[in-house]
XYZ file of C-alpha atoms in Angstrom:
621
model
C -142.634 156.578 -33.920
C -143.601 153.705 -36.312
C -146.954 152.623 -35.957
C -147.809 149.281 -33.996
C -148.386 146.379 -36.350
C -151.997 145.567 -37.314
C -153.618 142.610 -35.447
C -154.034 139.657 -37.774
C -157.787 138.923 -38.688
C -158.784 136.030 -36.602
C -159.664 132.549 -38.726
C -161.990 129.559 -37.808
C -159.138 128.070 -36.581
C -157.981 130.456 -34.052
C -161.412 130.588 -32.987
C -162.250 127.024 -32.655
C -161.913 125.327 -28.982
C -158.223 124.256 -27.848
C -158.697 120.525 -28.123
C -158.647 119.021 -24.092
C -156.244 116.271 -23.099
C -157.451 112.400 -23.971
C -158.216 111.893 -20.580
C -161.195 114.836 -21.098
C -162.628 113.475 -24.233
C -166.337 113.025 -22.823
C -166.159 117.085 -21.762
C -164.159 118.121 -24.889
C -166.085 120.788 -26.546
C -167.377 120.075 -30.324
C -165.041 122.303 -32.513
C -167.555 124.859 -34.050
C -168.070 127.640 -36.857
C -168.124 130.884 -34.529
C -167.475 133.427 -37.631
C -170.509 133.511 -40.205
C -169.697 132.543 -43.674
C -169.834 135.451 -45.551
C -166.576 136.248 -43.780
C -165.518 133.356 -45.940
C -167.292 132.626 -49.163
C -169.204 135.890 -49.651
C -172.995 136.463 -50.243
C -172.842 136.317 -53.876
C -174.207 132.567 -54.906
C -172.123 130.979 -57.917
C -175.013 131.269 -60.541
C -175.287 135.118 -60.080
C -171.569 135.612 -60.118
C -171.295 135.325 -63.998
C -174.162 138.272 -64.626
C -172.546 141.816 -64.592
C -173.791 143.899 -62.295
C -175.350 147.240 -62.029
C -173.968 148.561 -59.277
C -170.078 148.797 -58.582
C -168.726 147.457 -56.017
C -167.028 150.684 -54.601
C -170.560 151.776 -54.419
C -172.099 149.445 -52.320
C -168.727 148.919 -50.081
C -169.573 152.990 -49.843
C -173.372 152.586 -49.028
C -172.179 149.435 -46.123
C -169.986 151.474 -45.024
C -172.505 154.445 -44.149
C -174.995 152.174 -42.793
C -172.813 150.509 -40.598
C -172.110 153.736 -39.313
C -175.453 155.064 -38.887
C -176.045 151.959 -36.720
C -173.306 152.288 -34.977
C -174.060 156.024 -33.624
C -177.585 154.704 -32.964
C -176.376 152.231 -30.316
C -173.690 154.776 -28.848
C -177.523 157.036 -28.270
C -179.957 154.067 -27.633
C -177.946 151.095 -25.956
C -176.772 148.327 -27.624
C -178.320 144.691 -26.776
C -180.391 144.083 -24.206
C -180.093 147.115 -22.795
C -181.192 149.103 -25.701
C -183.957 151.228 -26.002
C -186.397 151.179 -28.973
C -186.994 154.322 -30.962
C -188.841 155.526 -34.195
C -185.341 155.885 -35.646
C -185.146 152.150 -35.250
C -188.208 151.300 -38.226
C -186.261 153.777 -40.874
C -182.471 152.009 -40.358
C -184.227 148.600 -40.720
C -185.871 150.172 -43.949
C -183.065 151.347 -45.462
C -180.894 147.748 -44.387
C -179.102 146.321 -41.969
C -175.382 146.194 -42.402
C -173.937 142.502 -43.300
C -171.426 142.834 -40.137
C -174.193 144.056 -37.841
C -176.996 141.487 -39.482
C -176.164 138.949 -36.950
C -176.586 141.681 -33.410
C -180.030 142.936 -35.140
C -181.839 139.425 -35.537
C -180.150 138.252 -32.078
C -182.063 141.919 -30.466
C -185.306 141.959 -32.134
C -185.977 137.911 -32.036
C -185.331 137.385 -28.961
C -182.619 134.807 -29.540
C -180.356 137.155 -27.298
C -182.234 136.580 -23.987
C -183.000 132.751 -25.173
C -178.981 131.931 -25.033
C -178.421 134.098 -21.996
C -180.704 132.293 -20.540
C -179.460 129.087 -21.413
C -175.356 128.951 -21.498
C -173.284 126.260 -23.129
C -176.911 124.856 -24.152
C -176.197 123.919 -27.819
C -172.848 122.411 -26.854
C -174.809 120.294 -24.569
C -177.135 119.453 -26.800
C -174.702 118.167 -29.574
C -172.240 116.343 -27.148
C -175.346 114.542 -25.083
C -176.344 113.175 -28.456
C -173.125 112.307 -30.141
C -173.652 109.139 -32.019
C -177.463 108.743 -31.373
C -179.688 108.136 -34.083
C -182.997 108.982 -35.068
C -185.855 109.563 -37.937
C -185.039 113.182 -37.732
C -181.228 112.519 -38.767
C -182.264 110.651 -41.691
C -184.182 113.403 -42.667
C -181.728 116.104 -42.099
C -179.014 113.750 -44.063
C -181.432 113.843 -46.973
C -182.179 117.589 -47.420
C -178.469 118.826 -46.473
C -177.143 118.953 -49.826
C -180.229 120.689 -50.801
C -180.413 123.552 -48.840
C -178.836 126.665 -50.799
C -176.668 124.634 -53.000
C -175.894 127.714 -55.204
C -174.141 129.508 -52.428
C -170.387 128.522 -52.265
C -170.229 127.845 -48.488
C -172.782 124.943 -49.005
C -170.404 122.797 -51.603
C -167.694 122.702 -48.888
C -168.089 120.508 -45.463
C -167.732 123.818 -43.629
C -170.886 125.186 -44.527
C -172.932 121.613 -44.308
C -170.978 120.278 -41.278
C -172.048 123.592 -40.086
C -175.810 123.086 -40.945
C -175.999 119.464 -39.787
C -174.772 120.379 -36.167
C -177.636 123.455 -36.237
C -180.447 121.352 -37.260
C -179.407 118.237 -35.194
C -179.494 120.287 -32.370
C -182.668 121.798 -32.607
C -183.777 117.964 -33.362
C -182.511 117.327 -30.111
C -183.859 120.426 -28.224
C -187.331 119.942 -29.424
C -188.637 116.390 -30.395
C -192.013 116.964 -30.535
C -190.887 118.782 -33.907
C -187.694 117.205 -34.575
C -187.302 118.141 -38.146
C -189.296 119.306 -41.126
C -188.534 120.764 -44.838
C -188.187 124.522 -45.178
C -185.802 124.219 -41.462
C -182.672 123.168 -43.685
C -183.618 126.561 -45.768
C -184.067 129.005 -42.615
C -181.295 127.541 -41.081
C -178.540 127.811 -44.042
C -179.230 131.669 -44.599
C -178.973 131.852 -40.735
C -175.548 130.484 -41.141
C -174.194 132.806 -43.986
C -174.608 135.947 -41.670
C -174.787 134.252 -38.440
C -171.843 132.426 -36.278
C -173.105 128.762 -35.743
C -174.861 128.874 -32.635
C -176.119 132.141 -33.006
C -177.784 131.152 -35.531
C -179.224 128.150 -33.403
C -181.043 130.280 -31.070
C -182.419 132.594 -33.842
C -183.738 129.489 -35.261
C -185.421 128.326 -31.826
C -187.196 131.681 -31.626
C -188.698 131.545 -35.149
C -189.885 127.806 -34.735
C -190.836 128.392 -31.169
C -192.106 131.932 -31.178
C -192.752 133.648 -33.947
C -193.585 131.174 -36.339
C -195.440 128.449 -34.285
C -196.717 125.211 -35.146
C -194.929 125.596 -38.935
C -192.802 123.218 -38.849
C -195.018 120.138 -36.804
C -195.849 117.428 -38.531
C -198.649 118.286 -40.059
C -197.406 122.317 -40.944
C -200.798 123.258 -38.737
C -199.187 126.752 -37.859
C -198.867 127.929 -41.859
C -202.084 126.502 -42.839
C -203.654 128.364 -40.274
C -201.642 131.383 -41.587
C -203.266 130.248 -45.238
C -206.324 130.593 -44.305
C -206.298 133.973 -42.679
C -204.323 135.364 -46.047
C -207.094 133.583 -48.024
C -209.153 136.360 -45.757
C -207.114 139.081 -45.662
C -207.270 139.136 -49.306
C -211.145 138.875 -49.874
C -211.322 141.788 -47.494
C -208.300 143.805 -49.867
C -208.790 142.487 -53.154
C -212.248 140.701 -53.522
C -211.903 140.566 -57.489
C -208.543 138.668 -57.390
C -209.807 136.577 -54.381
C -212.543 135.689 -56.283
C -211.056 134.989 -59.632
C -207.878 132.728 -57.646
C -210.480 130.879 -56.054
C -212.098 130.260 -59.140
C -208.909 128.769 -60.510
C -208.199 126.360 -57.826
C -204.753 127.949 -56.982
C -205.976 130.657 -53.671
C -204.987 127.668 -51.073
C -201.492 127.144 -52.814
C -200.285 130.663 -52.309
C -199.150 131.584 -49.066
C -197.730 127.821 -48.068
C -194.523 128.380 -50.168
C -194.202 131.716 -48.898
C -194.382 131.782 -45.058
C -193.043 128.343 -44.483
C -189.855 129.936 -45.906
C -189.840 133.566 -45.316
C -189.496 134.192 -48.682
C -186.140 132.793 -48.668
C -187.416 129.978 -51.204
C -188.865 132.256 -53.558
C -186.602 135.776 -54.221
C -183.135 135.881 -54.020
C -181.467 135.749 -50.267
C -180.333 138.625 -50.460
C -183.499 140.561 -51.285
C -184.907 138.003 -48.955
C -182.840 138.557 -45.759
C -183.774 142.431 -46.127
C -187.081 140.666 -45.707
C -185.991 139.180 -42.487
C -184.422 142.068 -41.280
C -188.226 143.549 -41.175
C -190.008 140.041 -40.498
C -187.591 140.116 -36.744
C -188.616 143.952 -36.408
C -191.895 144.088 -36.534
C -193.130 140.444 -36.614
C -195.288 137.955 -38.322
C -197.318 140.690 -40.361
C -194.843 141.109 -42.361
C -195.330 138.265 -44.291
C -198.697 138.903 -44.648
C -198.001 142.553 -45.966
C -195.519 141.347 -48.274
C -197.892 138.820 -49.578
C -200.387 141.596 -50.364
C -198.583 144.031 -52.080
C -197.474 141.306 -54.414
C -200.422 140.312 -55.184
C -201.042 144.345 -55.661
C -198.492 144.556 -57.860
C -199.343 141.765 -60.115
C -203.572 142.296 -59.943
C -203.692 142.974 -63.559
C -201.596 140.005 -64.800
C -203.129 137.603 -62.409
C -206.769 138.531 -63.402
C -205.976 138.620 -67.132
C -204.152 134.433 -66.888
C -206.380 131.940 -68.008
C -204.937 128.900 -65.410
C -203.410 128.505 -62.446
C -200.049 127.722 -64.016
C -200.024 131.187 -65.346
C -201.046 132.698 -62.173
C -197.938 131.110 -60.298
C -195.520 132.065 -63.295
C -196.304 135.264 -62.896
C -195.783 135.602 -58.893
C -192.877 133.478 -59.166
C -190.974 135.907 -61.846
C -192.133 138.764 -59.879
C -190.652 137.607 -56.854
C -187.447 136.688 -58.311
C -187.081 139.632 -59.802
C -187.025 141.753 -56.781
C -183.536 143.288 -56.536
C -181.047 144.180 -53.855
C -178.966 146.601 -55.323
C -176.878 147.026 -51.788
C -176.432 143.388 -52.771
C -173.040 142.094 -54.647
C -175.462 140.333 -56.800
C -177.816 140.471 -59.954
C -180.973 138.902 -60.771
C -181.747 136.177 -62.734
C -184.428 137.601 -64.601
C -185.805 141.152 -64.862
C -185.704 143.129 -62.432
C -189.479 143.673 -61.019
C -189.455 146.217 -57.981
C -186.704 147.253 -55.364
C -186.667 145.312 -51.784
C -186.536 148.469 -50.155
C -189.325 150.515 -51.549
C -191.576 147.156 -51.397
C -191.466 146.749 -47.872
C -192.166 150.435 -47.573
C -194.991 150.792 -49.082
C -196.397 147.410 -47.869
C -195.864 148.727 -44.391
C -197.531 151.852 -45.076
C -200.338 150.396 -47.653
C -201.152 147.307 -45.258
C -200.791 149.519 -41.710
C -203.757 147.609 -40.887
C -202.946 144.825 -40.748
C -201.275 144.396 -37.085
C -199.682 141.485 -35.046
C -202.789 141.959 -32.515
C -205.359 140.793 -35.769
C -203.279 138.078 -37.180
C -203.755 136.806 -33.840
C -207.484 137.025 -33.468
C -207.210 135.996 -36.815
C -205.350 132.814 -35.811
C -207.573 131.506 -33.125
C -211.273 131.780 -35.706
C -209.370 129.971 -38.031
C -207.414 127.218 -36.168
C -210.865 126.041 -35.144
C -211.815 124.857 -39.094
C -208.060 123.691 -39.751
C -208.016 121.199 -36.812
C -211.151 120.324 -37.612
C -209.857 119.737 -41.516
C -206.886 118.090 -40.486
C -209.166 115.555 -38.120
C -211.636 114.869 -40.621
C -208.936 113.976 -42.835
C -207.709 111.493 -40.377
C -211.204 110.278 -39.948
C -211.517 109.341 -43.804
C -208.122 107.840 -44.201
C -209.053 105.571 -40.800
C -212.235 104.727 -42.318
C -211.306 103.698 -45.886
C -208.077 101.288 -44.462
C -210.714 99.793 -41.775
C -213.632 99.247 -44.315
C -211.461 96.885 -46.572
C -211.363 94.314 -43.630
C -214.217 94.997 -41.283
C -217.814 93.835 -42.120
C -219.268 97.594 -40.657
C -221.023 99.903 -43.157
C -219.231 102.936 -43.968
C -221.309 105.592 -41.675
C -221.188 102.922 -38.642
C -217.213 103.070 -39.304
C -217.623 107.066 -39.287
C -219.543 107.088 -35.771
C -217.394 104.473 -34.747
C -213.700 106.344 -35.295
C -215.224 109.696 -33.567
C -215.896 107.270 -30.454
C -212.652 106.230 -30.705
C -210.726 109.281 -31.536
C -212.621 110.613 -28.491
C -210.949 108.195 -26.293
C -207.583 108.117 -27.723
C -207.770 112.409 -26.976
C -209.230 111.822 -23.226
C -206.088 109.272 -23.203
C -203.282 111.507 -24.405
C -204.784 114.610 -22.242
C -205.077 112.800 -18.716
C -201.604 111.085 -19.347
C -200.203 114.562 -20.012
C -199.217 113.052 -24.198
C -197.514 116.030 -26.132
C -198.212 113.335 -29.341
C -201.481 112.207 -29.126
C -200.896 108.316 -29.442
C -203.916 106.718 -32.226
C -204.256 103.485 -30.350
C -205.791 102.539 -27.322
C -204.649 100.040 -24.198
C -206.815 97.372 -22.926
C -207.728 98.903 -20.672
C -209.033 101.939 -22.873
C -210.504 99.727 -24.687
C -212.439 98.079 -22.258
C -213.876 101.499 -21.008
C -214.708 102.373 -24.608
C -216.586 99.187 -25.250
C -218.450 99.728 -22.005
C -219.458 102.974 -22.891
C -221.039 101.467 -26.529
C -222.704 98.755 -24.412
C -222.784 98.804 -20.815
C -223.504 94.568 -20.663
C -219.895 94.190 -22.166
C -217.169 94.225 -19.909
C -216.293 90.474 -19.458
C -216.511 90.262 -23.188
C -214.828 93.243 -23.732
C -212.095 92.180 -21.425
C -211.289 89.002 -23.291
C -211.598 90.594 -26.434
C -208.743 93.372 -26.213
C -206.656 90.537 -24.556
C -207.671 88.379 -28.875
C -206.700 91.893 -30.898
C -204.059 93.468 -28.381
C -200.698 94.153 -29.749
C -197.454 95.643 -28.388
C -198.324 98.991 -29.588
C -201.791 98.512 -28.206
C -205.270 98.593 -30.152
C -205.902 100.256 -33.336
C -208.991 101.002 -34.598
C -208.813 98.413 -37.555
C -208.696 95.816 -34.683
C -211.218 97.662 -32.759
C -213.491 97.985 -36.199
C -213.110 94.436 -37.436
C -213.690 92.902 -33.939
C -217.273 94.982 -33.803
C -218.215 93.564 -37.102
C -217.557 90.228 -36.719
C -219.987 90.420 -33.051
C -222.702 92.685 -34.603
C -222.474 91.690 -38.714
C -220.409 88.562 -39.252
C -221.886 85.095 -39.880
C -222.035 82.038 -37.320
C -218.408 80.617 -38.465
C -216.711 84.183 -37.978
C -218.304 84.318 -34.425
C -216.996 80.898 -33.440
C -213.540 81.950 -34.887
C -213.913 84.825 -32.656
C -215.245 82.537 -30.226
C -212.079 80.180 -29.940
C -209.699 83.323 -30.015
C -210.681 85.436 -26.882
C -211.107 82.150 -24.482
C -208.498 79.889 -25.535
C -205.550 80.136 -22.886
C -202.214 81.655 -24.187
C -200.468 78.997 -26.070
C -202.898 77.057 -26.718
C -204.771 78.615 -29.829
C -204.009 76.622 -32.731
C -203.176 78.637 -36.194
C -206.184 77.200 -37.973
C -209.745 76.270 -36.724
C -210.840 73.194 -38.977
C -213.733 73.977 -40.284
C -215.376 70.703 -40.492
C -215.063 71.063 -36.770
C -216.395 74.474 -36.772
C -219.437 73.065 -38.912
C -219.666 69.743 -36.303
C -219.435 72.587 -33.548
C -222.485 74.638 -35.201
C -224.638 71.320 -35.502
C -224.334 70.553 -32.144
C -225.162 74.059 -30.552
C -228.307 73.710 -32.574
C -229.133 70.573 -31.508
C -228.629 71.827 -28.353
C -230.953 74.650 -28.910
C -233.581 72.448 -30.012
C -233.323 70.365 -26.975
C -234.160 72.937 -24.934
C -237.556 72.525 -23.846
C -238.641 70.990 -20.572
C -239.314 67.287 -20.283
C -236.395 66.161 -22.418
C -233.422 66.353 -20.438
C -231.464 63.394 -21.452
C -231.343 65.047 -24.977
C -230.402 68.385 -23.802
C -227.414 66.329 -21.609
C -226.726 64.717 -24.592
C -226.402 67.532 -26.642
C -224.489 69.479 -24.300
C -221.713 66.782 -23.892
C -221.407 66.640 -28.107
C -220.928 70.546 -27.981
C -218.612 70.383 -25.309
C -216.245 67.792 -26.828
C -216.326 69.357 -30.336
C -215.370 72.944 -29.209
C -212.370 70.747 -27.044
C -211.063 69.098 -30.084
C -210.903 72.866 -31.858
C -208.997 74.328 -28.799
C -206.981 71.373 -28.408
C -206.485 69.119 -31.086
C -203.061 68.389 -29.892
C -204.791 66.501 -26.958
C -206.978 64.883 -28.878
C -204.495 63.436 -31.412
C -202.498 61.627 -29.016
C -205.628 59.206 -28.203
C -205.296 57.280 -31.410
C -207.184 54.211 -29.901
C -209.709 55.852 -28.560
C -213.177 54.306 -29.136
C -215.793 55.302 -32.168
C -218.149 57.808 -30.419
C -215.684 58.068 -27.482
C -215.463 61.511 -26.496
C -211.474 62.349 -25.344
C -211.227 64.826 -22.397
C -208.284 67.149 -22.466
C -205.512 66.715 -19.947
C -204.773 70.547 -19.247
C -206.517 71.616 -16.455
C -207.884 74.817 -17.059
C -209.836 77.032 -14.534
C -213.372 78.229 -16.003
C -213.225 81.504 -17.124
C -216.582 83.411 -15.799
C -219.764 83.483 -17.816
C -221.192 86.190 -19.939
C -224.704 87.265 -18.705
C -226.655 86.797 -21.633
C -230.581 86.797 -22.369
C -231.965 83.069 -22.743
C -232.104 81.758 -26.378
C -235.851 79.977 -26.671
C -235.737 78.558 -30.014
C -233.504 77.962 -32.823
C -234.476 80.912 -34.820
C -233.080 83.159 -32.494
C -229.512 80.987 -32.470
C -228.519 83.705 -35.976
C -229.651 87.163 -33.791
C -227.844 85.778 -30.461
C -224.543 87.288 -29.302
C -221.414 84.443 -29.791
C -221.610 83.933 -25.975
C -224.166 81.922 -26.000
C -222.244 78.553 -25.288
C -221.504 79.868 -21.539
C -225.511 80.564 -21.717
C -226.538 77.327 -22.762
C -224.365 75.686 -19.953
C -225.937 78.011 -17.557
C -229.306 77.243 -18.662
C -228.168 73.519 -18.426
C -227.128 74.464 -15.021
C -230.574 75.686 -13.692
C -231.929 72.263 -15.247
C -229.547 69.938 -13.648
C -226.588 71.492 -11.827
C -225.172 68.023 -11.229
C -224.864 67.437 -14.733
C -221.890 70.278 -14.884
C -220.785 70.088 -11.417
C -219.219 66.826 -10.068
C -218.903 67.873 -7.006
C -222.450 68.398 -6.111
C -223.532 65.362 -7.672
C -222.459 61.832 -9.682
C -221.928 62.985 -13.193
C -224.120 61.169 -16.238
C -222.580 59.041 -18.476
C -222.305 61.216 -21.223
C -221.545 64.180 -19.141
C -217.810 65.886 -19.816
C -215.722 66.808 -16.807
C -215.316 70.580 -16.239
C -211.949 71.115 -17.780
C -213.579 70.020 -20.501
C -216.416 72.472 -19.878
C -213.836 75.313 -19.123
C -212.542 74.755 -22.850
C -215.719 75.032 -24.470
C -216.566 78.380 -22.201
C-alpha cells in the first residue's frame, strides 16, 4: 500500500486569520505572526554566519534532536503545561538546554505567561484593535528603537520581524501605561519573538515586566537600581577585595545596570544568552545575580590587576562575549571564554546561597536608600530651576520643596494617583500655605488664583510667590499686590512704574498721617492712595477722561464688589511700612474705618470732599 502523502508544513500565511467580510471590518482580527521566526530566518545572526564553526551541524541537529526527546518523555511522566508536575529531573534538562522547538512551552510553564493568557483570552487582539490608530509618547519611542533592536539577526531587516515587534511592544504600551515603554523592552521583546509565536511572546513579556522583573522598566528604572545596589552587597560579602578595588575606581555602580535590565541579552551572544533565560524562568531572579558573580569570579585577577575603569569593563565585556553555545549554529566573535552550560552550573552550585527569599529581603533594605536617592535628586533639580527666579535662599528653597513634595504625595495617595502628579491645585495650595502660616488663607486664596495655571501650581510659582511676600522689595510687593486683586480681565500687562512710585509715596504719606488729631490729612491721604492704585488697575478708565481737571481724581466706572480684608497687625509708624506684609492697604482703610467709618462708607454717612466712592476703594483693596 503506498504510503499517505506527507502534510505540507504550515506557513504564516495559512496561519494568519481568514480576512472577515467589509461589513466586519471593526471585529476583523489583526493578521499576526503565530510561528516564531527561527522557523523562518534561523538563529544564526548575519555577522556570525561568515566565521566557521566548530561544531558541525549534523552534530548539533544530533544533540537537538536528543534533547527534544528527553523532554518529550519527561512530559509523557510529569504532565505537560499546567498540569505538570515539577521534579528534580526538571533543574538538570534546563542545564543541559532547552530544545529550540520546545523553547517557547518551557518559558510559557515556568513564567507564568501560560496561566496569564488563559486567564485573559483574545486579550492582545483586543488590545491592538482598541488602539488602532491612537497615538502616544510611547509610540514615538517604540518607532525610534525598532530598527535597533537585534539588527544583526535576519528576521529584524525584514517588516516581518519589526511589524512583528511593533505590535508586541505597542501592546504592552497599551496594557500597562503607567510603564508604557522603556529601552532594554525592544531587546527582551525581539529575542522573545525569534523562539516565540507573537503573542506568546506578549504574555512572556508581561510576566517579566510585571512579575519577575518589577519596577525595571518605570521611568526612572527604580526596580534594577534597587537590584544594583543589593549586587553592590552581595559582592562585598563574596569578594571584598574586588568590591573594594571597583569601588575605588568609580565603576562598582555601573555594573549590574547593563546586565539585569537586559538579561544578558545585551551583553553575550543570544544564543548563549537565551540558555540564560531558560534558567532565569526556572529558577528566578537569582539567577542574574549568580551569573553576575561568577563572572566577576572568573575575571578577579584581571579586574584587580586594570589600572581604570575602562579596563575593568573591557575585560567583562570580552568575557561575556566570549561565552559560547556550542548547541548553537553559531560562533563567537572573539575568543571563546567559558561554556554557557558549565557557567550556569557552577554559579548555581557556587552561589546556592544566594536564594529568591534573600534577594527579596534584600530588596526591601535597599529600596528604602534608592527612593530616597531618587527624591533627593528631584529635590536638587527643583531647587536649582526655582533659585534662578525666586528671591529665597537656597536652604529655605530646600525646606520649602520637602513641604511641598509632602503635599503633592498626600495629594496623589488620597486621590488614589498611580503617577504622582508634581503640582498642586488651588486648593492644595491653599491648605499648604495655611499650614506654613495659619493667618493666610484669604491671601493664600487670591494668590493661587495670580500663579494658577491649567496644569495647576508648580513649585517655581509656589517658590517665587513666597519670596516676593517674605524677601522682595516694596515695588515687587505692589506688583504682587495689583496681580492677586485685580478682577479677571482687567490686569493690565505692565504696571507703570512711575505709578507704582506715586502709589508708594502716598501709602507713606498715609502712614505718617496716622496719628490721632489729624484726620483731614489721613482722609486726604487715603483718597491720593486710593486713586493712584485705580489708575494702575485701570488705566483704561482713566484715559478716557481726557478733560478731566488738574488734581481731579477720576473714579472708575466698573463696579466692582470689595473683596474682603486681610486681618493684619496695625502699622504705627513709617519704619515699620518695609517689615509689613503687602496687605497693608486693606489695613490702612480699616484703620481709616475705626477713625471715621463715614469717610469709606456712603451709606452711613455724607462722604468728604476728597473722599473716593467704594468702587474706587474696592480697586485699591
Amino acid at each position: 500500500t503506498p504510503a499517505a502523502p506527507a502534510s505540507p508544513t504550515p506557513t504564516l500565511s495559512a496561519l494568519a486569520p481568514a480576512s472577515a467580510p467589509a461589513s466586519a471590518a471593526s471585529e476583523q482580527p489583526i493578521e499576526l505572526s503565530r510561528l516564531p521566526l527561527f522557523m523562518r530566518f534561523g538563529t544564526a545572526t548575519e555577522g556570525m554566519k561568515s566565521a566557521p564553526s566548530t561544531v558541525s551541524a549534523d552534530i548539533i541537529a544530533c544533540h537537538a534532536g536528543v534533547r527534544e526527546d528527553r523532554w518529550e518523555q519527561h512530559f509523557s511522566e510529569y504532565g505537560r503545561g499546567v498540569s505538570m508536575f515539577r521534579s528534580p529531573r526538571d533543574r538538570t534538562l534546563i542545564l543541559q538546554g532547552v530544545p529550540d522547538s520546545l523553547r517557547c512551552q518551557v518559558w510559557k510553564l515556568y513564567s507564568g505567561a501560560l496561566l496569564d493568557a488563559a486567564a485573559n483570552p483574545g486579550e492582545y487582539q483586543r488590545l491592538l484593535r482598541a488602539n488602532e490608530g491612537k497615538k502616544s509618547l510611547a509610540l514615538d519611542e517604540i518607532e525610534r528603537d525598532l530598527h535597533r533592536s537585534l539588527p544583526e539577526h535576519p528576521a529584524f531587516q525584514t517588516d516581518i520581524g519589526i511589524n512583528a515587534l511593533r505590535r508586541v511592544l505597542t501592546a504592552y504600551s497599551w496594557r500597562n501605561p503607567e510603564i508604557g515603554y522603556c529601552q532594554a523592552m525592544n531587546i527582551v521583546s525581539s529575542v522573545l519573538l525569534i523562539y516565540c509565536g507573537e503573542e506568546d511572546a506578549f504574555w512572556i513579556l508581561c510576566a517579566v515586566c510585571e512579575r519577575l522583573l518589577p519596577e525595571y522598566y518605570s521611568r526612572k528604572v527604580v526596580g534594577a537600581l534597587i537590584d544594583q545596589g543589593v549586587f553592590q552587597e552581595l559582592i562585598e560579602s563574596h569578594f571584598p577585595d574586588v568590591h573594594a578595588h571597583l569601588e575605588r575606581l568609580g565603576v562598582l555602580s555601573m555594573l549590574s545596570l547593563p546586565w539585569f535590565i537586559t538579561i544578558f541579552l545585551n551583553t553575550m551572544p543570544f544564543q548563549s544568552a537565551a540558555h540564560v533565560l531558560d534558567w532565569f524562568f526556572y529558577d528566578g531572579p537569582r539567577v542574574l545575580f549568580q551569573v553576575g558573580l561568577m563572572t566577576l569570579a572568573n575575571t578577579a585577577a584581571q579586574i584587580l590587576s586594570a589600572s581604570d575603569d575602562c579596563n575593568v569593563m573591557a575585560i567583562l565585556t570580552e568575557y561575556l562575549q566570549g561565552v559560547a553555545n556550542t548547541d548553537a549554529t553559531t560562533t563567537l566573535k572573539v575568543v571563546k571564554s567559558t561554556h554557557v552550560v558549565p557557567l550556569l552550573l557552577r554559579a548555581s552550585n557556587d552561589f546556592a546561597s544566594v536564594t529568591n527569599e534573600d534577594i527579596y529581603t534584600r530588596r526591601r533594605a535597599v529600596r528604602l536608600r534608592v527612593v530616597q536617592q531618587l527624591q533627593d535628586t528631584v529635590s536638587r533639580s527643583a531647587v536649582r530651576n526655582a533659585s534662578d527666579e525666586s528671591l529665597l535662599s537656597r536652604d529655605d528653597l530646600v525646606v520649602l520643596h520637602r513641604a511641598f513634595s509632602d503635599e503633592c504625595m498626600k495629594a496623589a495617595f488620597w486621590s488614589g494617583q498611580k503617577v504622582r502628579r508634581r503640582v498642586l491645585t488651588p486648593l492644595q495650595f491653599v491648605r499648604l500655605a495655611q499650614r506654613l502660616a495659619p493667618s493666610w488663607r484669604e491671601l493664600a486664596r487670591r494668590i493661587s488664583s495670580a500663579i494658577a495655571v491649567d496644569s495647576g501650581i508648580t513649585f517655581a510659582a509656589f517658590a517665587n510667590a513666597l519670596g516676593v511676600i517674605s524677601q522682595g522689595d516694596l515695588n515687587a510687593r505692589l506688583h504682587l499686590l495689583m496681580d492677586i486683586h485685580a478682577s479677571p480681565g482687567s490686569k493690565p500687562d505692565e504696571l507703570d512704574p512711575m505709578l507704582l512710585a506715586s502709589l508708594w509715596s502716598s501709602l507713606t504719606d498715609l502712614v505718617a498721617a496716622m496719628p490721632e488729631g489729624d484726620q483731614p490729612a489721613f482722609e486726604q491721604a487715603l483718597s491720593d492712595c486710593i486713586g493712584v492704585a485705580s489708575r494702575l488697575v485701570y488705566p483704561d478708565e482713566f484715559s478716557k477722561d481726557k478733560n478731566a481737571a488738574p488734581g481731579s481724581t477720576p473714579v472708575p466706572s466698573v463696579p466692582i464688589a470689595a473683596p474682603p480684608l486681610v486681618e493684619s497687625s496695625e502699622v504705627s509708624s513709617a519704619a515699620d511700612v518695609s517689615e509689613a506684609s503687602f496687605v497693608m492697604v486693606p489695613s490702612a482703610a480699616s484703620l481709616a474705618a475705626d477713625a471715621d467709618t463715614a469717610a469709606l462708607d456712603p451709606a452711613a454717612a455724607p462722604a468728604p470732599a476728597a473722599a473716593v466712592p467704594a468702587p474706587a476703594a474696592a480697586a485699591a483693596a
